[in-house]
Coordinates of C-alpha atoms in Angstrom, one line a residue:
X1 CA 190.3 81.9 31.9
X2 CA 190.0 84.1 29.0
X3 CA 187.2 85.2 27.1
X4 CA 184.9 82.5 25.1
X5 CA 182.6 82.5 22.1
X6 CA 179.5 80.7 22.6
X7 CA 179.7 77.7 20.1
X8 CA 180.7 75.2 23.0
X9 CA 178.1 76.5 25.5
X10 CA 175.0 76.3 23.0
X11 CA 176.6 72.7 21.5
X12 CA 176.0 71.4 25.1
X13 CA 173.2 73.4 26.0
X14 CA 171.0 72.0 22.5
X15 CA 172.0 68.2 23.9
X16 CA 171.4 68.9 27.2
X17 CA 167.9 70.6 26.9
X18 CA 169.0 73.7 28.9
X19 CA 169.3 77.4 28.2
X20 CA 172.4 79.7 28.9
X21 CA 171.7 82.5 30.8
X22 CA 172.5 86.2 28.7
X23 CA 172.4 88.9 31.8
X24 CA 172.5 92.7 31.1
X25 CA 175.4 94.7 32.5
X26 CA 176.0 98.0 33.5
X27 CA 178.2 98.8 36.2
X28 CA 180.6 96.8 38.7
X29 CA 178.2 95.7 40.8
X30 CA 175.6 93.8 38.2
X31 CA 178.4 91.9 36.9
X32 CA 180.0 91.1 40.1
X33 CA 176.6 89.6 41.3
X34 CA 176.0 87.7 38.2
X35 CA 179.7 86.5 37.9
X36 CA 179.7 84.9 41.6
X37 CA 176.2 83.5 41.1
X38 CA 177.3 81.7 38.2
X39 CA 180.7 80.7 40.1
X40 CA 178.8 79.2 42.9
X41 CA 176.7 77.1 40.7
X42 CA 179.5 76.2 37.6
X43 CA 177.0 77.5 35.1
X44 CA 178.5 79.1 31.7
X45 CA 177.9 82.4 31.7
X46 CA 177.1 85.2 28.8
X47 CA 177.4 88.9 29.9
X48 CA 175.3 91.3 27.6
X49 CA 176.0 94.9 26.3
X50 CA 174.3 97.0 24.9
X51 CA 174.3 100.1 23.5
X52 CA 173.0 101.8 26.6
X53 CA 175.1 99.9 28.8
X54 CA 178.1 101.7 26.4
X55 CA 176.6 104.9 26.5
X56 CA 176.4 104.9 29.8
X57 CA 179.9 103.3 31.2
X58 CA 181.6 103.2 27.8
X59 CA 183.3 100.8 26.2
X60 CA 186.7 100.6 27.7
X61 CA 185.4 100.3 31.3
X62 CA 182.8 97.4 30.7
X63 CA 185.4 95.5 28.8
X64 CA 188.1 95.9 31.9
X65 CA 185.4 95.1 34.5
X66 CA 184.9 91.8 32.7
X67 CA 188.8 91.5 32.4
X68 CA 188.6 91.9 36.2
X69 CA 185.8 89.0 36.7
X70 CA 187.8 87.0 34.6
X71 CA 191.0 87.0 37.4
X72 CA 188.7 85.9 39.9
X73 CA 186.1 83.5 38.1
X74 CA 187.0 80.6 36.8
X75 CA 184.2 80.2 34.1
X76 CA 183.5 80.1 30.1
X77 CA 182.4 83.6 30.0
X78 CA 181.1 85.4 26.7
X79 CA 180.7 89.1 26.0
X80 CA 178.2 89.5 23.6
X81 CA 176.2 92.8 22.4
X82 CA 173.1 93.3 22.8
X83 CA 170.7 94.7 20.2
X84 CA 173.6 96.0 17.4
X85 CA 171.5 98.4 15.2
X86 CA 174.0 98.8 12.4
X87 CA 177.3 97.6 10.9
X88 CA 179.4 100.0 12.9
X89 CA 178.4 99.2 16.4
X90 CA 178.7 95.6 15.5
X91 CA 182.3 96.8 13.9
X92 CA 183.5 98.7 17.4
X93 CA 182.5 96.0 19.5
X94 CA 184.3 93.2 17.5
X95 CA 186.9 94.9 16.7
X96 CA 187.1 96.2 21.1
X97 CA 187.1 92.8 22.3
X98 CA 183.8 91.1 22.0
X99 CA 183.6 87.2 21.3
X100 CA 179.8 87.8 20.0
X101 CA 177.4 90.4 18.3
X102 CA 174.1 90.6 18.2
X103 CA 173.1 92.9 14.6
X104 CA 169.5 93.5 14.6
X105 CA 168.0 94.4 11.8
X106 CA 164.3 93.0 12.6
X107 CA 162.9 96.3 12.1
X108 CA 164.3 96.4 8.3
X109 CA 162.4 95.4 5.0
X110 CA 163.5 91.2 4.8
X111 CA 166.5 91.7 2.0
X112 CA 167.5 94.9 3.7
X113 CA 167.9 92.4 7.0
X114 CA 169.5 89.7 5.1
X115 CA 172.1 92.2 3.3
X116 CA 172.6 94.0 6.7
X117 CA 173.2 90.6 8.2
X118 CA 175.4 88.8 5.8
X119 CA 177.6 91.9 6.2
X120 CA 177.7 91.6 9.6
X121 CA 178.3 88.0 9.6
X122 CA 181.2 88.3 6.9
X123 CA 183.4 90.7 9.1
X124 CA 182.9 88.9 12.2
X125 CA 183.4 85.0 10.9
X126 CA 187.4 86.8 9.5
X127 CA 187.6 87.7 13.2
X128 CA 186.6 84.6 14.7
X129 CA 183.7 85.8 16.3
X130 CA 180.2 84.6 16.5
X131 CA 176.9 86.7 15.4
X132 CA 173.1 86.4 16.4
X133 CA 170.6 87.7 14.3
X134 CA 167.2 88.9 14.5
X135 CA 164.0 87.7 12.8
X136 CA 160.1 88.8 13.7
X137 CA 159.6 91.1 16.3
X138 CA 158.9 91.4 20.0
X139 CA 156.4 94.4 21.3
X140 CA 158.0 96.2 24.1
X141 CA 160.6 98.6 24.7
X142 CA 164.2 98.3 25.2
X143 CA 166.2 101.5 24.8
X144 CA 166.3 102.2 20.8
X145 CA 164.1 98.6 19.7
X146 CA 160.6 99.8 20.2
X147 CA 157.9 98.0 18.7
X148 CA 153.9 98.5 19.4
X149 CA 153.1 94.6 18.0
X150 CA 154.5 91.6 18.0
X151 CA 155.6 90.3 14.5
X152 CA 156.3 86.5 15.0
X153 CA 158.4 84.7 13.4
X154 CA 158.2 82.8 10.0
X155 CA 159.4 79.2 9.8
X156 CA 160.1 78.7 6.2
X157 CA 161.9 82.5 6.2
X158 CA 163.9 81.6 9.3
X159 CA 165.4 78.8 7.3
X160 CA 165.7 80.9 4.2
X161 CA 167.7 83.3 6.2
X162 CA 170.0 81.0 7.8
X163 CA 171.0 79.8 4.7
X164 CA 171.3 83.4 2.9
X165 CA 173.1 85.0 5.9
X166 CA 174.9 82.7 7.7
X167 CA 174.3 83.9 10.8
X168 CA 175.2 81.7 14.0
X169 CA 172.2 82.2 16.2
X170 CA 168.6 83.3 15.8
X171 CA 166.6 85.6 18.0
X172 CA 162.8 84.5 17.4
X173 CA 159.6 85.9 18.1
X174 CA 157.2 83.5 19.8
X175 CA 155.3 86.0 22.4
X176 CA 158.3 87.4 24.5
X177 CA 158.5 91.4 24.6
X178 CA 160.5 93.8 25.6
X179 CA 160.5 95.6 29.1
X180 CA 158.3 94.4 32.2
X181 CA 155.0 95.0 30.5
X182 CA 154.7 91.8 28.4
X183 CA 151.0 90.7 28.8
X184 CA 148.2 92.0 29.7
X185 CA 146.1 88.4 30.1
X186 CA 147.2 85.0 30.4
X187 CA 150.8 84.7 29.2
X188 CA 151.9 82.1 26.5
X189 CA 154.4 81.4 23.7
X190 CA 153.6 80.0 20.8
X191 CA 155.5 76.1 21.1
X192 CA 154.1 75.3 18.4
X193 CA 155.6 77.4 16.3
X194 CA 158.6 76.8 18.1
X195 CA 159.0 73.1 18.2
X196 CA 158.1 73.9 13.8
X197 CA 161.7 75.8 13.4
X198 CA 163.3 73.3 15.6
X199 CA 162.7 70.9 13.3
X200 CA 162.9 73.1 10.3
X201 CA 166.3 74.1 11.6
X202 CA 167.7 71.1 13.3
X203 CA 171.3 71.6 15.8
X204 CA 170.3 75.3 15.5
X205 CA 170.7 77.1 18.7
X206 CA 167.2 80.1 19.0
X207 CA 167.4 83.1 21.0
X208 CA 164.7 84.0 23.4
X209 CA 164.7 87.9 24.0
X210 CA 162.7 89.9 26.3
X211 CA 162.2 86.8 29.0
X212 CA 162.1 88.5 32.1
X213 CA 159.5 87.0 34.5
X214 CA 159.1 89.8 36.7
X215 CA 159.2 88.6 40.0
X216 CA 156.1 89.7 41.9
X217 CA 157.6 89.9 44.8
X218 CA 160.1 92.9 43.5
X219 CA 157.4 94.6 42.3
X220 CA 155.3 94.4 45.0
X221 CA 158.9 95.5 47.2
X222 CA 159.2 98.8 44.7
X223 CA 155.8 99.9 44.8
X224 CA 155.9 99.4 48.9
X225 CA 158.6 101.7 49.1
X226 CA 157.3 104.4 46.8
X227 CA 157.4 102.7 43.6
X228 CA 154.6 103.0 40.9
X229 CA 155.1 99.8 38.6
X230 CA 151.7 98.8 38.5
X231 CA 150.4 95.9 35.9
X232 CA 154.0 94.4 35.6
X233 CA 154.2 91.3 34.4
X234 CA 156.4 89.0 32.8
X235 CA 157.4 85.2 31.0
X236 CA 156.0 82.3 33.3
X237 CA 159.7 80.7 34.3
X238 CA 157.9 77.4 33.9
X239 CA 157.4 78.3 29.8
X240 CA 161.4 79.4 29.7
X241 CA 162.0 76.2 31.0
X242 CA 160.0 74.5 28.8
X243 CA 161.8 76.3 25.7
X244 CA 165.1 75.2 26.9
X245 CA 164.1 72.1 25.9
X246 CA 162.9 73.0 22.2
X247 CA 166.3 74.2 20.7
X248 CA 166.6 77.7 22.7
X249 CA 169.9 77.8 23.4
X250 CA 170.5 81.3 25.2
X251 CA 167.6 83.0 27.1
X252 CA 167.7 86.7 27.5
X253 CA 167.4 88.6 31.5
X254 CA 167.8 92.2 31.7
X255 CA 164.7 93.5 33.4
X256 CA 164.3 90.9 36.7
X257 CA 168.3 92.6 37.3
X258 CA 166.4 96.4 37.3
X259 CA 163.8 95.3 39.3
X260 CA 166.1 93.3 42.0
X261 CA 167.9 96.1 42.4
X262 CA 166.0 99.1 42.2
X263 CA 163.3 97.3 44.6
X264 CA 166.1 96.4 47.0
X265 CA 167.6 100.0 46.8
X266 CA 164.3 101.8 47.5
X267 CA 164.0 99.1 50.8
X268 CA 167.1 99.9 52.1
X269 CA 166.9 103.6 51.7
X270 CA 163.4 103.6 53.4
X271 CA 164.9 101.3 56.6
X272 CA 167.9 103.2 56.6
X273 CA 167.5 107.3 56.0
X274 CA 170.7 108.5 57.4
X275 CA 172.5 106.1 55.2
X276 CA 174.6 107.8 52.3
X277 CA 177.9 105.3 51.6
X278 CA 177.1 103.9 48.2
X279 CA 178.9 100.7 49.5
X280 CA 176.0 100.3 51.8
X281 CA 173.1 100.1 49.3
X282 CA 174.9 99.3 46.1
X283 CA 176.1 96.1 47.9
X284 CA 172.5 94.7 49.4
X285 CA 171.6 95.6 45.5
X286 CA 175.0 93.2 44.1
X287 CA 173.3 90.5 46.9
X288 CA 170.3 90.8 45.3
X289 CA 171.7 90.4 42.0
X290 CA 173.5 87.4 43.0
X291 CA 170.6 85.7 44.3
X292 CA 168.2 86.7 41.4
X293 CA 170.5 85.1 38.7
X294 CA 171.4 82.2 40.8
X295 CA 167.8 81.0 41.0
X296 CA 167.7 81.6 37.4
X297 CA 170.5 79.5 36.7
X298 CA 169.2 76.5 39.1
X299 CA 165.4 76.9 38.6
X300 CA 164.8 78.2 35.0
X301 CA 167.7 77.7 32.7
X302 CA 168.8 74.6 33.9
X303 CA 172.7 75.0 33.6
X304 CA 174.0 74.3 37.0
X305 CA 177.0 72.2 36.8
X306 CA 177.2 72.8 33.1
X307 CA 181.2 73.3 33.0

């Protein structure tokens, strides 16, 4: 099956009241244990890049390990970046293959987001290819988006920028952050203010960024095995799946990979110190990987059987 924009997934997803999964990849084995999760459980499937993630592997090679995953899967997957910070990324990336951009220009004056945007938006529609856009602003850090506050997002200006830029998506700011260090008391989103640009902006799939729930259990696994993540903690699953049903389309799960994988790696090196084939490790961390986002699929986005 080839390649897929998200238009069809987030028409379905808005009528059905659940959320498509958008998973962080970086190497073979993240998207091999996200791509056979979502196989077992039929659930449409975006795989995120970012501009780490193309730092790091480049490119070419991400875009020929989702060709691979695409031979054996057969799924509606999207590649989507994650996180563009300027025309150009969002330029090599459509023009290399992508079916969807993210340009974020949250951090920008509100014209200088809309011009960014509409740029964006205008070189992508002549290429068929959907963008997301950014408005507010989550606290947290994720590689270059760094932010000491939330800013959260405006109703009436959420509208006003829809209409100015055109944009196909909208990543909003409702209490999410950035990283695994999201709250430091009890965690909520604001639904109030969500259900508000719902009906402000109605058939309009929302982004949620930075929803990582930060499984305890990993956590507790990493610092067990000489880990020091103390404090970490992440979006209730119970308030994900309760925005699923308020117009957020496409949920966003990058940190619960990290930890899954790193807290499984640090386990296995403990239990098993002569070990040294990175076949060994690097496949009880693809296992992991594959059950993290499977539960996510059944339990919190809701898009089991979705294809």
């Amino acid at each position: 099956m080839p390649l897929t924009g998200p238009k069809e997934m987030f028409e379905k997803a808005y009528k059905g009241g659940f959320a498509v999964g958008a998973f962080n990849v970086n190497n073979m084995e993240i998207i091999q244990g996200i791509v056979m999760a979502a196989q077992e459980e039929r659930a449409p499937l975006i795989l995120q890049i970012s501009a780490g993630a193309r730092k790091y592997a480049s490119q070419p090679y991400l875009m020929k390990l989702v060709e691979a995953a695409l031979v054996e899967a057969d799924l509606p997957i999207c590649v989507h970046l994650d996180h563009g910070a300027d025309f150009d990324i969002c330029k090599a990336c459509i023009d290399g293959g992508f079916t969807s951009v993210m340009i974020d220009g949250s951090h920008l004056p509100y014209e200088e987001n809309v011009a960014l945007t509409r740029r964006v938006v205008q070189y992508a529609h002549d290429k068929g290819v959907w963008v997301e856009a950014e408005l507010g602003r989550l606290a947290g850090i994720e590689e270059h988006v760094v932010s000491e506050e939330n800013v959260y997002t405006d109703p009436d200006q959420a509208v006003d920028f829809v209409g100015k830029t055109g944009c196909d998506s909208l990543a909003i700011a409702i209490g999410t952050s950035h990283g695994a260090y999201k709250f430091k008391g009890t965690p909520r989103l604001d639904f109030e203010r969500l259900e508000t640009i719902t009906k402000m902006l109605p058939d309009y799939p929302l982004v949620l960024h930075g929803s990582s729930s930060v499984p305890q259990e990993f956590v507790a696994m990493a610092n067990a095995y000489g880990g020091q993540i103390p404090g970490a903690q992440g979006v209730p699953e119970d308030l994900l799946r309760r925005a699923a049903t308020f117009g957020v389309c496409k949920i966003n799960i990058d940190t619960d990979i990290r930890l899954a994988m790193t807290a499984t790696m640090r386990k296995f090196f403990h239990d098993n110190p002569a070990a040294f084939d990175p076949r060994g490790y690097l496949g009880e961390a693809r296992g992991a990987v594959k059950d993290m986002v499977q539960h996510k699929i059944k339990n919190v986005l809701g898009c089991s059987n979705q294809i």
